[in-house]
mmCIF file of C-alpha atoms in Angstrom:
data_model
loop_
_atom_site.group_PDB
_atom_site.id
_atom_site.type_symbol
_atom_site.label_atom_id
_atom_site.label_comp_id
_atom_site.label_asym_id
_atom_site.label_seq_id
_atom_site.Cartn_x
_atom_site.Cartn_y
_atom_site.Cartn_z
ATOM 1 C CA GLN A 1 87.793 22.143 8.595
ATOM 2 C CA SER A 2 89.460 19.355 11.373
ATOM 3 C CA VAL A 3 91.815 20.672 13.870
ATOM 4 C CA LEU A 4 94.653 18.021 12.425
ATOM 5 C CA THR A 5 95.992 18.693 8.742
ATOM 6 C CA GLN A 6 96.218 15.504 6.207
ATOM 7 C CA PRO A 7 96.829 15.896 2.592
ATOM 8 C CA PRO A 8 93.961 14.105 1.162
ATOM 9 C CA SER A 9 94.986 11.308 -0.465
ATOM 10 C CA VAL A 10 99.426 9.815 -1.532
ATOM 11 C CA SER A 11 99.667 6.566 -3.173
ATOM 12 C CA GLY A 12 101.814 4.753 -4.503
ATOM 13 C CA ALA A 13 103.406 1.505 -6.556
ATOM 14 C CA PRO A 14 103.645 -2.003 -4.632
ATOM 15 C CA GLY A 15 106.896 -2.176 -2.560
ATOM 16 C CA GLN A 16 107.488 1.524 -2.871
ATOM 17 C CA ARG A 17 107.693 3.854 0.750
ATOM 18 C CA VAL A 18 104.648 5.930 1.731
ATOM 19 C CA THR A 19 104.379 8.942 4.379
ATOM 20 C CA ILE A 20 101.394 11.043 5.583
ATOM 21 C CA SER A 21 101.957 14.111 7.685
ATOM 22 C CA CYS A 22 99.665 15.237 10.447
ATOM 23 C CA THR A 23 99.795 18.929 10.983
ATOM 24 C CA GLY A 24 98.733 20.606 14.393
ATOM 25 C CA SER A 25 99.236 23.079 16.307
ATOM 26 C CA SER A 26 100.758 23.988 19.857
ATOM 27 C CA SER A 27 97.171 23.729 21.702
ATOM 28 C CA ASN A 28 97.688 20.144 20.626
ATOM 29 C CA ILE A 29 100.629 17.995 19.278
ATOM 30 C CA GLY A 30 102.528 20.815 20.044
ATOM 31 C CA ALA A 31 101.932 20.869 23.315
ATOM 32 C CA GLY A 32 103.450 17.501 23.865
ATOM 33 C CA TYR A 33 100.214 15.482 23.854
ATOM 34 C CA ASP A 34 100.465 11.903 21.980
ATOM 35 C CA VAL A 35 99.548 11.420 18.504
ATOM 36 C CA HIS A 36 97.538 8.014 17.217
ATOM 37 C CA TRP A 37 97.534 6.386 13.630
ATOM 38 C CA TYR A 38 94.213 4.503 12.298
ATOM 39 C CA GLN A 39 93.893 2.589 9.831
ATOM 40 C CA GLN A 40 89.927 2.556 7.759
ATOM 41 C CA LEU A 41 89.195 -0.110 5.593
ATOM 42 C CA PRO A 42 86.303 0.535 3.154
ATOM 43 C CA GLY A 43 82.896 -0.234 5.406
ATOM 44 C CA THR A 44 84.506 -1.032 8.462
ATOM 45 C CA ALA A 45 85.252 0.400 11.929
ATOM 46 C CA PRO A 46 88.645 2.012 12.226
ATOM 47 C CA LYS A 47 91.991 -0.170 13.508
ATOM 48 C CA LEU A 48 94.493 0.896 15.810
ATOM 49 C CA LEU A 49 97.512 1.430 13.679
ATOM 50 C CA ILE A 50 99.890 3.419 15.708
ATOM 51 C CA TYR A 51 99.770 5.077 19.844
ATOM 52 C CA GLY A 52 101.768 6.977 21.665
ATOM 53 C CA ASN A 53 103.410 8.101 18.509
ATOM 54 C CA SER A 54 105.593 5.313 17.504
ATOM 55 C CA ASN A 55 104.010 2.331 19.159
ATOM 56 C CA ARG A 56 102.689 -0.404 17.181
ATOM 57 C CA PRO A 57 99.866 -2.697 19.111
ATOM 58 C CA SER A 58 100.411 -6.751 18.941
ATOM 59 C CA GLY A 59 99.627 -8.300 15.489
ATOM 60 C CA VAL A 60 100.583 -4.562 13.403
ATOM 61 C CA PRO A 61 103.253 -4.932 10.871
ATOM 62 C CA ASP A 62 106.548 -3.496 10.900
ATOM 63 C CA ARG A 63 105.930 -2.179 8.190
ATOM 64 C CA PHE A 64 103.863 0.836 9.735
ATOM 65 C CA SER A 65 106.171 3.409 11.557
ATOM 66 C CA GLY A 66 105.136 7.024 13.215
ATOM 67 C CA SER A 67 107.201 9.658 14.206
ATOM 68 C CA LYS A 68 107.071 12.914 16.286
ATOM 69 C CA SER A 69 108.733 16.537 15.848
ATOM 70 C CA GLY A 70 107.504 19.646 17.214
ATOM 71 C CA THR A 71 103.079 20.211 15.992
ATOM 72 C CA SER A 72 103.610 17.265 13.780
ATOM 73 C CA ALA A 73 103.515 13.609 13.398
ATOM 74 C CA SER A 74 104.475 11.767 10.329
ATOM 75 C CA LEU A 75 103.090 7.845 9.644
ATOM 76 C CA ALA A 76 105.575 5.829 7.083
ATOM 77 C CA ILE A 77 104.834 3.066 5.249
ATOM 78 C CA THR A 78 107.291 1.043 3.579
ATOM 79 C CA GLY A 79 106.999 -1.923 1.292
ATOM 80 C CA LEU A 80 103.088 -1.158 0.191
ATOM 81 C CA GLN A 81 100.800 -4.048 -0.256
ATOM 82 C CA ALA A 82 97.396 -3.463 -2.126
ATOM 83 C CA GLU A 83 95.656 -4.175 1.222
ATOM 84 C CA ASP A 84 97.129 -1.197 2.487
ATOM 85 C CA GLU A 85 95.114 0.578 0.612
ATOM 86 C CA ALA A 86 92.846 2.253 3.036
ATOM 87 C CA ASP A 87 92.260 5.628 4.569
ATOM 88 C CA TYR A 88 94.286 6.856 7.246
ATOM 89 C CA TYR A 89 94.015 8.834 10.351
ATOM 90 C CA CYS A 90 95.460 10.875 12.817
ATOM 91 C CA GLN A 91 94.379 11.488 16.695
ATOM 92 C CA SER A 92 95.654 13.436 19.204
ATOM 93 C CA TYR A 93 94.173 15.324 22.175
ATOM 94 C CA ASP A 94 94.010 19.048 22.749
ATOM 95 C CA SER A 95 94.483 21.598 25.927
ATOM 96 C CA SER A 96 91.186 21.025 26.963
ATOM 97 C CA LEU A 97 91.292 16.679 26.760
ATOM 98 C CA ARG A 98 88.898 17.127 23.780
ATOM 99 C CA GLY A 99 90.273 14.524 20.825
ATOM 100 C CA VAL A 100 90.950 15.677 17.573
ATOM 101 C CA PHE A 101 91.509 14.045 14.654
ATOM 102 C CA GLY A 102 92.630 14.670 11.211
ATOM 103 C CA GLY A 103 90.787 14.908 7.872
ATOM 104 C CA GLY A 104 92.128 11.287 6.677
ATOM 105 C CA THR A 105 94.108 10.241 3.812
ATOM 106 C CA LYS A 106 93.178 8.084 1.021
ATOM 107 C CA LEU A 107 95.932 6.144 -0.041
ATOM 108 C CA THR A 108 95.906 4.642 -3.474
ATOM 109 C CA VAL A 109 97.908 1.779 -4.275
ATOM 110 C CA LEU A 110 98.839 1.726 -8.044
ATOM 111 C CA GLU B 1 88.668 -11.732 22.988
ATOM 112 C CA VAL B 2 87.293 -7.460 23.167
ATOM 113 C CA GLN B 3 84.053 -7.001 21.239
ATOM 114 C CA LEU B 4 81.923 -3.825 21.476
ATOM 115 C CA VAL B 5 78.149 -3.789 20.046
ATOM 116 C CA GLU B 6 76.653 -0.592 19.690
ATOM 117 C CA SER B 7 72.658 -0.679 19.526
ATOM 118 C CA GLY B 8 70.000 2.046 19.884
ATOM 119 C CA GLY B 9 70.601 3.900 16.295
ATOM 120 C CA GLY B 10 67.760 5.014 13.899
ATOM 121 C CA LEU B 11 65.968 7.658 11.943
ATOM 122 C CA VAL B 12 64.794 10.261 14.410
ATOM 123 C CA LYS B 13 63.076 13.693 13.522
ATOM 124 C CA PRO B 14 65.353 16.834 14.171
ATOM 125 C CA GLY B 15 65.012 18.066 17.181
ATOM 126 C CA GLY B 16 64.568 14.039 18.668
ATOM 127 C CA SER B 17 65.839 12.468 20.769
ATOM 128 C CA LEU B 18 67.871 9.333 20.340
ATOM 129 C CA ARG B 19 70.268 6.735 23.149
ATOM 130 C CA LEU B 20 72.727 4.950 21.820
ATOM 131 C CA SER B 21 73.956 1.729 23.991
ATOM 132 C CA CYS B 22 77.427 -0.097 23.724
ATOM 133 C CA ALA B 23 78.159 -3.260 25.408
ATOM 134 C CA ALA B 24 81.460 -4.542 26.017
ATOM 135 C CA SER B 25 82.859 -8.234 26.885
ATOM 136 C CA GLY B 26 85.639 -10.108 26.721
ATOM 137 C CA PHE B 27 87.737 -7.254 29.475
ATOM 138 C CA THR B 28 87.279 -5.280 33.049
ATOM 139 C CA PHE B 29 85.241 -2.946 31.696
ATOM 140 C CA SER B 30 85.969 -0.742 34.773
ATOM 141 C CA SER B 31 89.200 0.100 34.376
ATOM 142 C CA TYR B 32 88.926 1.193 31.645
ATOM 143 C CA SER B 33 88.540 5.315 30.042
ATOM 144 C CA MET B 34 85.453 5.014 26.783
ATOM 145 C CA ASN B 35 85.049 6.601 23.909
ATOM 146 C CA TRP B 36 82.015 8.077 21.218
ATOM 147 C CA VAL B 37 83.545 9.017 18.008
ATOM 148 C CA ARG B 38 81.408 9.281 14.831
ATOM 149 C CA GLN B 39 81.267 9.576 11.016
ATOM 150 C CA ALA B 40 79.280 11.358 8.933
ATOM 151 C CA PRO B 41 79.003 9.585 5.419
ATOM 152 C CA GLY B 42 81.316 9.876 3.543
ATOM 153 C CA LYS B 43 83.434 12.098 6.069
ATOM 154 C CA GLY B 44 86.071 11.302 8.416
ATOM 155 C CA LEU B 45 86.276 10.716 11.789
ATOM 156 C CA GLU B 46 84.804 12.975 14.853
ATOM 157 C CA TRP B 47 85.890 12.306 18.237
ATOM 158 C CA VAL B 48 81.981 13.078 20.177
ATOM 159 C CA SER B 49 82.878 12.372 24.268
ATOM 160 C CA SER B 50 84.909 10.526 26.588
ATOM 161 C CA ILE B 51 84.447 9.247 30.150
ATOM 162 C CA SER B 52 86.750 8.039 32.973
ATOM 163 C CA SER B 53 86.347 4.414 34.112
ATOM 164 C CA SER B 54 84.880 5.708 37.031
ATOM 165 C CA SER B 55 82.987 8.658 35.718
ATOM 166 C CA SER B 56 84.664 11.379 37.243
ATOM 167 C CA TYR B 57 85.620 13.009 34.236
ATOM 168 C CA ILE B 58 83.879 13.521 31.481
ATOM 169 C CA TYR B 59 84.594 15.834 28.095
ATOM 170 C CA TYR B 60 82.361 16.639 24.845
ATOM 171 C CA ALA B 61 82.991 17.985 21.644
ATOM 172 C CA ASP B 62 82.039 21.329 21.517
ATOM 173 C CA SER B 63 79.387 20.464 18.743
ATOM 174 C CA VAL B 64 77.526 17.731 21.002
ATOM 175 C CA LYS B 65 78.423 19.767 24.610
ATOM 176 C CA GLY B 66 74.692 20.540 26.040
ATOM 177 C CA ARG B 67 72.863 18.208 24.025
ATOM 178 C CA PHE B 68 74.743 14.891 24.361
ATOM 179 C CA THR B 69 75.387 13.218 28.054
ATOM 180 C CA ILE B 70 77.869 10.321 28.048
ATOM 181 C CA SER B 71 76.953 7.644 30.715
ATOM 182 C CA ARG B 72 78.015 4.061 31.910
ATOM 183 C CA ASP B 73 77.059 1.314 34.324
ATOM 184 C CA ASN B 74 79.958 -0.884 35.290
ATOM 185 C CA ALA B 75 77.786 -3.420 36.464
ATOM 186 C CA LYS B 76 76.146 -3.482 33.651
ATOM 187 C CA ASN B 77 79.624 -3.466 31.342
ATOM 188 C CA SER B 78 77.872 -0.722 29.173
ATOM 189 C CA LEU B 79 78.601 2.634 27.657
ATOM 190 C CA TYR B 80 75.934 5.007 26.567
ATOM 191 C CA LEU B 81 75.279 8.643 24.623
ATOM 192 C CA GLN B 82 71.643 10.335 25.489
ATOM 193 C CA MET B 83 71.107 12.608 22.284
ATOM 194 C CA ASN B 84 68.557 15.412 22.315
ATOM 195 C CA SER B 85 67.904 18.059 20.240
ATOM 196 C CA LEU B 86 69.359 16.201 17.304
ATOM 197 C CA ARG B 87 70.764 18.153 13.760
ATOM 198 C CA ALA B 88 70.460 16.591 10.466
ATOM 199 C CA GLU B 89 74.701 17.378 10.915
ATOM 200 C CA ASP B 90 74.248 15.150 13.934
ATOM 201 C CA THR B 91 73.574 11.934 11.061
ATOM 202 C CA ALA B 92 76.437 9.499 11.412
ATOM 203 C CA VAL B 93 77.617 5.950 12.030
ATOM 204 C CA TYR B 94 78.444 6.520 15.779
ATOM 205 C CA TYR B 95 81.590 4.458 17.351
ATOM 206 C CA CYS B 96 82.084 3.804 21.650
ATOM 207 C CA ALA B 97 86.128 2.822 21.676
ATOM 208 C CA ARG B 98 87.874 1.837 24.238
ATOM 209 C CA GLU B 99 90.889 3.525 25.543
ATOM 210 C CA ARG B 100 94.122 2.110 25.998
ATOM 211 C CA MET B 101 95.583 2.307 29.658
ATOM 212 C CA ALA B 102 98.363 5.333 30.045
ATOM 213 C CA THR B 103 97.655 6.348 26.014
ATOM 214 C CA MET B 104 94.585 7.996 25.668
ATOM 215 C CA ALA B 105 94.476 5.873 22.455
ATOM 216 C CA ASN B 106 91.198 4.103 20.986
ATOM 217 C CA ASP B 107 92.335 0.190 21.182
ATOM 218 C CA TYR B 108 89.225 -1.230 20.085
ATOM 219 C CA TRP B 109 86.291 -0.647 18.152
ATOM 220 C CA GLY B 110 82.652 -1.341 17.949
ATOM 221 C CA GLN B 111 81.160 -1.988 14.524
ATOM 222 C CA GLY B 112 79.312 1.208 15.012
ATOM 223 C CA THR B 113 75.704 2.338 14.365
ATOM 224 C CA LEU B 114 73.355 4.500 12.309
ATOM 225 C CA VAL B 115 71.936 7.936 13.487
ATOM 226 C CA THR B 116 70.248 9.696 10.782
ATOM 227 C CA VAL B 117 68.225 12.424 11.809
ATOM 228 C CA SER B 118 65.667 13.606 8.997
ATOM 229 C CA SER B 119 61.927 14.987 8.748
#
């Protein structure tokens, strides 16, 4: 059971908007630690998508955005494309500075 | 170009040991904290351990504390994970990842090395 809770799956049609939630607690996200998001395409290593709650590394399309509020965070993907089909993970840290991940969310593009 | 290349994975019996290595290139290795993250077959990501740039700060997941040891050699641009008393549940692909400065986000990942613990 993961420390951060994500929905196991979400889906959307091309062009639509989807959101993926990440719920933590007062020991991690709620304690003020940043949330990061990763995209993992099948058979590949994870790729950093969002860092520091809402910042995009260079090269990541602005269709991807992140937000954080209280003990939760969200990843939004607009203008859904077939190549967005992947697993998405949120990550934060706990008060002992140990990393914590969400269980992952499989995005299906219909 | 930033590159992280893991090696040292393989098949090991329960109770055995293995040492993973991660060779870094394309950046000033000694300036960055590094992490190990693993992924069991068909499962999600699990943070394993982290080490600061000068090895002053080291952290472990409860699941590996006392059995795994993270270390680095900045002169050799290399990160290591010594794994002892291995269990079946340690079976996973192990990734090394660079921590983006001042963010604790992992901005570059290696391709991973598979560790299988089985008799």
